[in-house]
XYZ file of C-alpha atoms in Angstrom:
715
model
C 7.109 -40.935 -2.867
C 9.118 -37.864 -3.650
C 10.371 -37.426 -7.191
C 14.047 -38.180 -7.593
C 16.385 -35.333 -8.340
C 19.616 -35.536 -10.285
C 22.389 -32.955 -10.051
C 24.691 -32.551 -13.055
C 28.265 -31.971 -11.896
C 31.352 -30.936 -13.836
C 35.012 -30.343 -13.164
C 35.400 -26.685 -12.204
C 38.726 -25.026 -13.067
C 38.045 -21.523 -11.754
C 40.744 -19.558 -9.891
C 39.656 -20.803 -6.501
C 39.484 -24.452 -7.547
C 42.653 -24.188 -9.649
C 44.644 -22.938 -6.638
C 43.604 -25.946 -4.565
C 45.898 -28.949 -4.271
C 43.634 -30.959 -6.629
C 43.709 -28.188 -9.310
C 39.927 -28.642 -9.763
C 36.773 -29.616 -7.930
C 33.316 -30.962 -8.611
C 30.589 -28.314 -8.874
C 27.105 -28.012 -10.203
C 26.848 -27.063 -13.841
C 25.235 -23.695 -13.048
C 27.877 -22.883 -10.436
C 30.652 -23.828 -12.862
C 29.123 -21.581 -15.539
C 29.000 -18.565 -13.176
C 32.582 -19.106 -12.014
C 34.003 -19.349 -15.511
C 32.045 -16.309 -16.696
C 33.625 -14.411 -13.831
C 37.068 -15.716 -14.772
C 36.628 -14.583 -18.370
C 35.619 -11.068 -17.272
C 38.647 -10.788 -14.964
C 40.952 -12.073 -17.653
C 39.555 -9.564 -20.115
C 40.195 -6.751 -17.638
C 43.799 -7.884 -17.156
C 44.348 -8.143 -20.892
C 43.158 -4.556 -21.393
C 45.894 -3.366 -19.040
C 48.740 -5.519 -20.445
C 47.508 -4.848 -23.983
C 47.332 -8.522 -24.980
C 44.729 -10.286 -27.050
C 44.237 -13.482 -25.023
C 40.494 -14.064 -24.527
C 39.718 -17.574 -23.244
C 36.825 -19.338 -24.886
C 36.846 -22.640 -23.006
C 37.751 -24.023 -19.637
C 41.174 -25.154 -20.780
C 41.887 -21.816 -22.405
C 40.812 -20.144 -19.213
C 43.235 -22.217 -17.175
C 46.087 -21.461 -19.596
C 45.364 -17.779 -19.484
C 45.333 -17.747 -15.707
C 48.544 -19.803 -15.548
C 50.265 -17.310 -17.772
C 49.207 -14.470 -15.508
C 49.973 -16.155 -12.214
C 52.208 -13.321 -11.089
C 49.795 -10.585 -12.148
C 48.705 -8.261 -9.354
C 45.150 -8.583 -10.635
C 45.317 -12.329 -10.122
C 46.693 -11.901 -6.628
C 43.907 -9.505 -5.753
C 41.316 -11.852 -7.153
C 42.836 -14.784 -5.277
C 42.817 -12.841 -2.046
C 39.203 -11.898 -2.667
C 38.242 -15.529 -3.291
C 40.230 -16.834 -0.342
C 38.374 -14.507 1.967
C 35.229 -16.455 1.250
C 34.230 -19.647 2.931
C 34.615 -22.877 0.955
C 30.859 -23.257 0.961
C 30.274 -19.865 -0.680
C 29.810 -21.502 -4.067
C 28.151 -24.648 -2.842
C 25.229 -26.106 -4.688
C 22.803 -24.954 -1.994
C 23.674 -21.308 -2.458
C 24.424 -21.227 -6.142
C 21.557 -18.794 -6.758
C 23.346 -16.205 -4.628
C 26.127 -15.843 -7.190
C 25.563 -12.573 -9.019
C 26.755 -11.998 -12.497
C 29.390 -9.302 -12.906
C 28.300 -6.565 -15.223
C 30.462 -3.741 -16.457
C 28.242 -0.660 -16.718
C 29.031 2.387 -18.761
C 27.819 5.343 -16.742
C 26.206 8.009 -18.823
C 27.833 11.359 -18.067
C 26.015 13.134 -20.863
C 24.833 16.693 -20.217
C 21.006 16.517 -19.816
C 20.638 19.886 -21.567
C 23.208 19.277 -24.297
C 22.345 21.117 -27.502
C 24.922 20.281 -30.203
C 22.853 22.040 -32.877
C 22.736 25.322 -30.982
C 23.994 28.263 -33.091
C 27.518 29.431 -32.291
C 26.627 33.110 -32.270
C 25.694 34.105 -28.703
C 23.053 36.586 -29.854
C 21.471 33.912 -32.044
C 21.551 31.568 -29.035
C 19.672 34.138 -26.965
C 17.065 34.596 -29.713
C 16.474 30.845 -29.938
C 16.310 30.334 -26.157
C 14.048 33.349 -25.635
C 11.667 32.162 -28.348
C 11.355 28.624 -26.982
C 10.806 29.842 -23.402
C 8.322 32.518 -24.450
C 6.360 30.047 -26.582
C 6.248 27.477 -23.786
C 4.714 29.959 -21.356
C 2.641 32.458 -23.304
C 1.855 30.999 -26.749
C -0.118 27.969 -27.924
C 1.265 25.723 -30.673
C -0.323 27.510 -33.625
C 0.732 30.896 -32.330
C 4.312 29.651 -31.909
C 4.599 29.063 -35.656
C 3.517 32.658 -36.315
C 6.018 33.945 -33.763
C 8.848 31.929 -35.335
C 7.951 33.193 -38.795
C 7.962 36.788 -37.531
C 11.421 36.405 -35.947
C 12.803 34.754 -39.098
C 11.569 37.705 -41.157
C 13.383 40.087 -38.830
C 16.564 38.040 -39.125
C 16.333 38.194 -42.923
C 15.697 41.951 -42.889
C 18.864 42.497 -40.860
C 20.901 40.152 -43.127
C 21.534 37.529 -40.454
C 22.834 34.145 -41.605
C 20.633 32.298 -39.130
C 17.027 31.103 -39.212
C 14.942 29.417 -36.562
C 13.309 26.072 -37.383
C 9.824 26.632 -38.711
C 8.178 24.358 -36.123
C 8.141 24.571 -32.349
C 9.291 20.944 -32.072
C 12.326 21.666 -34.233
C 13.164 24.745 -32.192
C 12.940 22.762 -28.953
C 15.269 20.147 -30.430
C 18.100 22.473 -31.495
C 17.995 24.371 -28.195
C 17.977 21.200 -26.089
C 14.667 22.170 -24.499
C 12.987 18.947 -25.629
C 15.494 16.943 -23.573
C 13.598 17.977 -20.426
C 10.590 15.833 -21.345
C 12.126 13.169 -23.584
C 11.581 10.474 -20.957
C 7.859 11.135 -20.539
C 5.641 8.541 -22.168
C 2.008 7.675 -21.743
C 1.136 4.103 -20.725
C -2.176 2.317 -20.260
C -2.715 0.230 -17.131
C -5.402 -2.406 -16.676
C -7.362 -1.570 -13.530
C -7.986 -5.255 -12.794
C -4.687 -7.096 -13.260
C -2.439 -3.991 -13.414
C -0.654 -5.049 -16.588
C 1.049 -2.066 -18.256
C 0.605 -1.594 -22.014
C 2.702 0.708 -24.184
C -0.262 2.564 -25.680
C -4.029 2.425 -26.071
C -3.724 0.555 -29.375
C -1.947 -2.430 -27.856
C -4.275 -2.555 -24.842
C -7.147 -5.077 -25.204
C -10.698 -3.865 -24.613
C -11.109 -6.376 -21.770
C -8.837 -7.732 -19.084
C -7.149 -10.880 -20.436
C -6.051 -12.239 -17.076
C -7.481 -15.721 -16.505
C -7.320 -15.243 -12.737
C -9.709 -12.291 -12.789
C -12.268 -13.666 -15.203
C -11.731 -11.263 -18.144
C -13.539 -8.141 -17.000
C -14.440 -5.247 -19.224
C -12.424 -2.052 -19.398
C -14.902 -0.198 -17.189
C -14.778 -3.008 -14.576
C -18.554 -3.360 -14.509
C -19.339 -6.568 -16.484
C -18.377 -10.147 -15.663
C -18.161 -13.127 -17.941
C -20.673 -15.915 -17.570
C -18.050 -18.188 -16.018
C -18.557 -16.411 -12.657
C -22.099 -16.343 -11.365
C -23.357 -13.633 -9.033
C -23.534 -16.031 -6.081
C -20.000 -17.253 -6.635
C -18.834 -13.637 -6.892
C -20.391 -12.738 -3.528
C -18.824 -15.773 -1.898
C -15.447 -14.922 -3.409
C -15.649 -11.335 -2.164
C -16.620 -12.500 1.322
C -13.654 -14.876 1.373
C -11.259 -12.124 0.296
C -12.711 -9.732 2.881
C -12.285 -12.242 5.716
C -8.729 -13.031 4.599
C -7.754 -9.356 4.613
C -9.449 -8.833 7.972
C -7.606 -11.746 9.563
C -4.293 -10.566 8.133
C -4.723 -6.989 9.322
C -5.771 -8.099 12.791
C -2.301 -9.602 13.237
C -0.672 -6.301 12.285
C -2.934 -4.261 14.556
C -1.728 -6.301 17.527
C 1.867 -5.368 16.757
C 3.091 -2.236 18.603
C 5.133 -1.063 15.609
C 2.146 -1.056 13.238
C 0.884 2.378 14.246
C 4.345 3.906 14.123
C 5.303 2.523 10.713
C 2.061 2.095 8.793
C -0.528 4.474 10.206
C 2.008 7.281 10.659
C 2.837 6.961 6.970
C -0.770 7.558 5.900
C -1.491 11.109 4.738
C -4.716 12.802 5.819
C -6.285 14.935 3.101
C -7.070 18.327 4.721
C -9.509 19.244 1.958
C -11.909 16.423 2.854
C -11.020 16.354 6.534
C -11.599 20.047 7.263
C -13.781 21.586 4.564
C -15.836 18.799 2.975
C -16.013 17.008 6.317
C -16.494 18.962 9.518
C -17.693 22.291 8.096
C -20.358 20.584 5.980
C -21.411 18.295 8.830
C -21.874 21.154 11.283
C -23.885 23.185 8.775
C -26.196 20.201 8.255
C -26.554 19.918 12.032
C -27.430 23.625 12.411
C -30.044 23.347 9.671
C -31.564 20.180 11.148
C -31.772 21.734 14.614
C -33.405 24.894 13.169
C -30.530 27.016 14.431
C -30.304 28.503 10.935
C -33.479 28.772 8.897
C -34.732 30.542 5.750
C -34.909 33.942 7.460
C -31.337 33.660 8.678
C -30.142 32.553 5.244
C -31.785 35.604 3.656
C -30.091 38.001 6.083
C -26.740 36.247 5.655
C -26.973 36.537 1.885
C -27.713 40.260 2.143
C -24.469 40.867 4.060
C -22.506 38.483 1.817
C -23.418 40.576 -1.226
C -21.461 43.518 0.242
C -18.299 41.495 0.831
C -15.128 41.926 -1.220
C -12.743 38.954 -1.315
C -9.213 38.541 -2.668
C -8.779 36.913 -6.057
C -7.809 33.489 -4.684
C -11.060 32.977 -2.769
C -14.349 31.827 -4.275
C -17.269 34.195 -3.770
C -20.536 32.925 -2.290
C -23.763 34.788 -2.945
C -26.775 32.788 -4.087
C -25.593 29.530 -2.507
C -25.875 31.015 0.973
C -29.470 32.034 0.346
C -30.241 28.564 -1.017
C -29.042 26.820 2.125
C -25.509 25.823 1.016
C -26.669 23.398 -1.629
C -24.163 21.755 -3.992
C -21.151 23.367 -2.351
C -17.686 22.434 -3.603
C -14.490 22.242 -1.570
C -13.254 25.678 -2.702
C -16.563 27.207 -1.648
C -16.490 25.523 1.759
C -12.963 26.847 2.223
C -14.133 30.404 1.513
C -17.066 29.904 3.863
C -14.854 28.761 6.743
C -12.033 31.299 6.367
C -13.872 34.418 5.163
C -17.647 34.340 5.451
C -18.406 32.427 8.644
C -16.520 34.685 11.129
C -18.711 37.570 9.970
C -22.033 35.929 9.224
C -22.401 33.441 12.075
C -21.854 36.041 14.786
C -25.242 36.600 16.414
C -26.774 33.627 14.587
C -25.211 30.802 16.588
C -25.428 30.677 20.370
C -22.367 32.366 21.927
C -20.711 29.151 23.115
C -21.214 27.412 19.785
C -19.841 30.430 17.897
C -16.793 30.557 20.183
C -16.231 26.869 19.580
C -16.598 27.363 15.796
C -13.940 30.095 15.882
C -11.492 27.560 17.355
C -11.971 25.555 14.173
C -11.672 28.644 11.936
C -8.453 29.813 13.587
C -6.925 26.346 13.276
C -7.790 26.259 9.562
C -6.173 29.674 9.087
C -2.894 28.197 10.297
C -3.104 24.887 8.444
C -3.944 26.304 5.001
C -0.761 28.388 4.798
C 1.815 27.305 2.169
C 4.572 27.982 4.729
C 4.032 27.153 8.381
C 6.278 27.128 11.455
C 6.410 24.434 14.121
C 4.972 26.859 16.673
C 2.002 27.506 14.379
C 1.460 23.745 13.995
C 1.376 23.382 17.786
C -1.059 26.306 18.132
C -3.387 24.915 15.450
C -3.386 21.493 17.098
C -4.275 23.059 20.455
C -7.192 24.914 18.829
C -8.538 21.723 17.258
C -8.307 19.954 20.614
C -10.432 22.701 22.166
C -12.855 22.465 19.263
C -13.328 18.688 19.543
C -13.707 18.811 23.327
C -16.266 21.611 23.064
C -18.232 19.704 20.407
C -18.577 16.863 22.879
C -20.288 19.304 25.250
C -22.298 21.521 22.876
C -23.729 18.729 20.712
C -24.843 15.133 21.056
C -22.306 12.345 20.913
C -23.209 11.513 17.306
C -21.428 14.676 16.136
C -18.071 13.083 16.966
C -16.947 11.026 13.992
C -13.756 9.350 12.854
C -13.197 12.328 10.584
C -13.110 14.664 13.591
C -10.711 12.282 15.337
C -8.337 12.713 12.396
C -8.210 16.458 13.166
C -5.968 15.526 16.079
C -3.509 13.748 13.761
C -3.137 16.577 11.252
C -0.235 18.095 13.184
C 1.711 14.822 12.868
C 0.946 14.676 9.161
C 2.213 18.236 8.580
C 5.316 17.661 10.669
C 6.132 14.529 8.683
C 5.177 15.626 5.166
C 5.238 19.425 5.213
C 2.574 22.071 4.478
C -0.770 20.893 3.141
C -0.227 22.446 -0.289
C 2.031 19.496 -1.100
C -0.619 16.790 -0.843
C -4.169 18.068 -0.309
C -6.588 17.189 -3.095
C -7.534 20.661 -4.281
C -5.158 20.068 -7.176
C -7.137 17.025 -8.320
C -10.415 18.917 -8.012
C -9.086 21.689 -10.265
C -7.486 19.067 -12.550
C -10.848 17.403 -13.085
C -12.419 20.768 -13.862
C -9.764 21.461 -16.468
C -10.108 17.960 -17.880
C -13.810 18.453 -18.627
C -13.083 21.523 -20.748
C -9.874 20.258 -22.372
C -9.710 19.027 -25.918
C -7.334 16.147 -26.560
C -4.026 17.488 -27.812
C -2.843 15.203 -30.608
C -1.545 11.761 -29.792
C -0.273 12.654 -26.305
C -3.670 13.358 -24.740
C -4.300 15.547 -21.752
C -2.322 13.584 -19.144
C 0.941 13.522 -21.114
C 0.591 17.176 -22.146
C -0.130 18.191 -18.559
C 2.917 16.272 -17.299
C 5.203 17.738 -19.971
C 4.139 21.264 -19.089
C 4.688 20.546 -15.401
C 8.196 19.152 -15.939
C 9.149 21.982 -18.294
C 8.078 24.615 -15.777
C 9.987 22.838 -13.007
C 13.298 22.753 -14.907
C 13.241 25.986 -16.927
C 15.511 27.717 -14.430
C 18.085 24.907 -14.605
C 17.835 24.947 -18.387
C 18.634 28.671 -18.633
C 21.654 28.318 -16.358
C 22.893 25.293 -18.318
C 22.708 26.801 -21.818
C 24.011 30.276 -20.957
C 27.628 29.512 -20.082
C 29.504 32.549 -21.358
C 30.089 35.582 -19.138
C 29.075 37.829 -22.025
C 25.559 36.333 -21.850
C 24.879 37.553 -18.284
C 22.763 40.508 -19.476
C 20.386 38.012 -21.117
C 19.581 36.261 -17.817
C 17.474 39.129 -16.456
C 15.169 38.927 -19.478
C 14.984 35.132 -19.507
C 14.306 34.970 -15.754
C 10.886 36.516 -16.411
C 9.947 33.525 -18.574
C 10.724 30.807 -16.044
C 8.321 29.692 -13.317
C 11.051 28.994 -10.775
C 13.446 31.737 -9.867
C 17.019 31.569 -11.112
C 19.413 30.602 -8.279
C 20.868 33.350 -6.141
C 24.368 32.747 -7.517
C 23.147 33.862 -10.920
C 21.035 36.735 -9.645
C 24.001 38.094 -7.726
C 25.828 38.780 -10.979
C 22.914 40.924 -12.144
C 21.896 42.685 -8.935
C 24.068 44.198 -6.296
C 22.144 42.320 -3.581
C 20.456 38.910 -3.804
C 16.936 38.252 -2.549
C 16.867 37.004 1.050
C 13.653 35.454 2.338
C 14.421 36.138 5.988
C 15.030 39.847 5.322
C 11.814 40.022 3.282
C 9.739 38.492 6.106
C 11.291 40.893 8.602
C 10.268 43.792 6.361
C 6.517 43.308 6.894
C 6.645 41.953 10.451
C 8.971 44.520 12.078
C 7.664 48.112 11.693
C 10.496 49.454 13.851
C 12.963 48.744 11.028
C 10.881 49.316 7.899
C 12.335 48.676 4.433
C 12.893 51.680 2.198
C 11.495 50.081 -0.965
C 14.686 49.289 -2.880
C 15.350 45.942 -1.198
C 15.584 42.919 -3.544
C 12.416 41.109 -4.614
C 12.062 37.700 -6.300
C 12.649 37.823 -10.105
C 9.082 36.640 -10.775
C 7.545 39.620 -8.937
C 7.214 41.952 -11.885
C 5.036 41.563 -14.984
C 6.510 40.607 -18.321
C 5.613 43.935 -19.895
C 5.998 47.362 -18.320
C 3.926 50.386 -19.095
C 5.558 53.518 -20.440
C 6.874 56.014 -17.850
C 4.316 58.584 -16.783
C 4.260 61.762 -14.730
C 3.102 61.374 -11.167
C 0.180 63.473 -10.012
C 1.448 66.597 -8.231
C -0.494 65.927 -5.025
C 0.809 62.333 -4.856
C 4.301 63.557 -5.785
C 4.455 65.773 -2.696
C 3.786 62.713 -0.514
C 6.519 60.784 -2.340
C 8.957 63.637 -1.763
C 8.126 63.698 1.941
C 8.549 59.930 2.118
C 12.112 60.111 0.753
C 12.946 62.985 3.079
C 11.874 60.927 6.102
C 13.121 57.502 4.975
C 16.623 58.662 3.993
C 16.835 61.606 6.413
C 17.170 64.102 3.558
C 15.358 67.260 4.675
C 17.094 69.242 1.894
C 15.768 67.004 -0.882
C 13.987 69.376 -3.275
C 11.089 69.078 -5.650
C 11.665 68.839 -9.375
C 10.028 72.279 -9.611
C 12.780 73.837 -7.507
C 14.940 75.972 -9.813
C 17.944 76.172 -7.498
C 20.928 74.049 -8.497
C 22.586 73.651 -5.131
C 20.052 71.081 -3.851
C 19.361 67.548 -5.099
C 15.916 67.216 -6.718
C 13.499 64.288 -6.939
C 12.259 63.147 -10.333
C 8.493 62.882 -10.900
C 8.656 60.092 -13.503
C 7.161 56.740 -12.416
C 6.217 53.448 -14.082
C 2.817 52.123 -13.029
C 2.346 48.376 -12.612
C -0.951 46.610 -13.177
C -0.120 43.937 -10.581
C 2.736 42.170 -8.854
C 3.135 38.639 -7.524
C 5.399 38.247 -4.485
C 6.021 34.583 -3.659
C 2.467 33.619 -4.616
C 0.736 36.626 -3.016
C -0.976 38.675 -5.730
C -1.521 42.410 -5.335
C -3.086 44.871 -7.725
C -4.404 48.407 -7.595
C -7.844 49.692 -8.397
C -6.262 51.840 -11.159
C -9.282 54.165 -11.194
C -11.711 51.269 -11.692
C -14.420 49.734 -9.535
C -12.658 46.365 -9.338
C -11.084 46.031 -5.886
C -10.325 42.308 -5.565
C -6.637 42.007 -4.698
C -6.337 45.667 -3.666
C -7.453 45.424 -0.010
C -4.445 44.960 2.261
C -3.216 45.470 5.791
C 0.089 46.754 7.198
C 1.763 47.348 10.542
C 2.649 50.812 11.795
C 4.245 52.243 14.918
C 1.875 54.471 16.856
C 2.667 57.798 18.493
C 3.219 56.049 21.829
C 5.701 53.599 20.300
C 3.322 50.630 20.193
C 2.667 48.576 17.052
C -0.713 49.168 15.433
C -1.912 46.042 13.632
C -5.301 47.040 12.298
C -4.413 49.465 9.520
C -6.453 48.392 6.500
C -6.398 50.184 3.179
C -6.928 49.933 -0.544
C -4.124 50.004 -3.110
C -4.804 52.729 -5.654
C -1.868 51.854 -7.896
C 1.535 50.169 -7.826
C 4.572 51.869 -9.280
C 8.352 51.884 -9.507
C 10.453 54.989 -9.025
C 14.160 55.546 -9.540
C 15.990 57.546 -6.896
C 19.738 58.009 -6.736
C 21.235 59.138 -3.431
C 23.281 62.331 -3.461
C 27.063 61.719 -3.424
C 27.350 63.377 -0.017
C 24.885 61.016 1.697
C 26.307 58.982 4.556
C 25.282 55.753 2.818
C 27.780 56.516 0.044
C 30.391 57.548 2.566
C 30.193 54.116 4.198
C 30.407 52.487 0.731
C 27.200 50.553 1.245
C 25.346 49.339 -1.828
C 22.312 51.373 -2.908
C 19.839 50.190 -5.533
C 18.104 53.078 -7.238
C 14.850 51.295 -8.189
C 12.121 51.476 -5.542
C 8.795 49.600 -5.672
C 5.858 51.293 -3.948
C 2.120 51.035 -3.481
C -0.004 54.168 -3.146
C -2.621 53.207 -0.549
C -5.632 55.042 0.804
C -6.101 53.976 4.424
C -9.557 53.490 5.927
C -10.468 55.506 8.984
C -10.044 53.532 12.174
C -12.837 52.780 14.616
C -12.760 52.547 18.385
C -15.023 49.477 18.288
C -13.001 46.450 19.465
C -15.945 44.116 20.167
C -14.962 41.560 17.523
C -11.209 41.593 18.122
C -11.210 38.133 19.740
C -12.860 36.704 16.605
C -10.113 38.057 14.348
C -12.495 40.655 12.899
C -11.762 44.373 13.007
C -13.960 47.439 12.572
C -13.183 50.529 10.524
C -15.135 53.229 8.775
C -15.876 52.904 5.031
C -14.232 56.276 4.332
C -10.576 57.079 3.692
C -8.205 59.086 5.865
C -6.478 62.113 4.283
C -3.489 61.198 2.139
C -0.018 61.686 3.606
C 3.457 60.314 3.145
C 2.146 57.195 4.926
C 0.163 56.553 1.731
C 3.490 55.760 0.034
C 4.437 52.340 1.325
C 7.041 49.882 -0.030
C 5.410 46.672 -1.241
C 7.747 44.845 1.143
C 5.683 46.224 4.049
C 2.330 44.811 2.951
C 1.424 42.374 5.708
C -1.444 40.432 4.132
C -4.665 40.625 2.145
C -8.030 41.238 3.777
C -11.688 40.750 2.971
C -14.267 43.398 3.841
C -17.999 43.675 4.404
C -20.226 46.684 4.986
C -22.974 46.629 7.612
C -25.345 49.178 9.162
C -25.681 49.458 12.924
C -28.951 49.903 14.817
C -28.403 53.672 14.574
C -28.018 53.359 10.805
C -24.273 54.064 10.920
C -22.249 52.326 8.208
C -19.267 50.335 9.373
C -16.784 48.153 7.561
C -15.694 44.802 8.934
C -12.180 43.657 8.035
C -11.180 39.983 8.014
C -7.403 39.407 7.836
C -6.640 36.312 5.760
C -3.690 33.899 5.941
C -0.634 35.174 4.093
C 0.445 32.977 1.211
C 4.195 32.644 1.082
C 5.526 30.034 -1.350
C 9.054 29.927 -0.015
């Protein structure tokens, strides 16, 4: 027997029922409640327009109010709206579909509003500069000292303004704290997934009765579930999931919608997967033994890598034990093209270089569709060759996923957006991080991330007056993201264009002159004092300007005649620059050369492009040069920026040996060519960074091997 159900009905006097010939109708109590709530809201909206105070509180009052407004256009519109519906729209069977009408007040508040900001624009700049500087370069305790120092200066100069004594107070009055006000740390149970507000309110064990009250570490079970029952329960769950998934796998749309939406982690797939597996195979098959490891380590000790690559020395000699993902990445991209040549059989080495070349494409922060297609083709060759060079057991599911990486990158973008190197570095930081107050590491890390992401928007939001434009150039050095081009245009005669920048280092037939715009984050926060350029280097700079601007009459500063324009010998040396994530620095008369080895394109004497020019940056510098008024650039009224950014580079002597060209490795001599005006090169023309190694031939002749590395371009 089924239990009897009883429906409570009432007379409904809503607009729809009231307009019927019976003036009412029977309806379920819940339906009647929804209809009358709607009628009261509509009546209230009409009363706001006619400025009356009739608010019905009962069904009869509601009817009277609607009768009095029978000719109201709002009532007609509502009646038309209701009459468009079917009579069964508000039937008992569909009463749950009736949605309550809510009047929402949209919040149009400025996210960076700072009502307590000082009115004086100079005081505003001081407050904004201090909060941005402290967020990037100063820890909390140092911020208090900085604030105290600035307040003392304000008092010395009789200013009627003082900064708050705490960093939190300063962030509040400037509106900077609004960026992270919505960030809060929660605690989630790993068993039942209940979210708790904080660690205090979270119980030490899971309180869900369905899961058997597990401990916080998910390792202990209560006595109510025996081990045998647990195994049986797990087996039941496993079979249920397997049966459910088997249905989906038979559907043709499953692969397109589910599998295509799964991201492959390139860190595990390429570096911790295939590269490690092949090294284990070479060791097991005695292809590489202790003697080979010793010789490889000897060459590796002579190698110089850029700053962003992890160096390998003792781990190579120890047989690649306890290698991390960063180290495997360096091995694949930098070390292996040099060290495995002559160690592996020729066919196996050729096959390995397919894998290396594909990785060089995939690890780039910016990648084109043509490069994705090329990398996929290389991995196809690699997997097919592995099937021939090795036994069938070398082919794993992980290697099969190589052939789906191109789809993943096409769908989700470059690998820097989702590979797990960030988590590996996060865990390393977490081990050495002391808990910061009540927020803990996770909340502090997230706040710093959000602040860095929105600093540029914050600066543009708080600086609204045209008289504050000169401040933007200074504040742009304190933000991680560059200020939009619309703002930069007001400060510079020409905005930075990515396409023009890329053309500068890829097209040697139209080389940049050195005064083209660079991203605002290129230059360091602090400049050195101007210095006098060495006379021998100055002569090369003078010749460079004469050739670049077609000014054969440009004279040296030592020329005493006044009828010729002269070139100043004052420069400002830079310790390093960072162009869209690519870091360059000079040796600056030191033995440290990481980050100073680069490569550039030149046009040869026969008109062909020469790719293999490798050199070492001696120092970076800026130089100011103003064109003479009679120059044709001024006559055409084109814009000329006087500041030029150069690198003084000593180029290695070239070698005629091209035996390793197919492997992406070039030969040169470990000595420098004589300096010339080609030693002065705009930083825009630097093609990429290189790694080097020094070897001795059978005739005891020293040669340098150059490995061009993928260019990092965070566009």
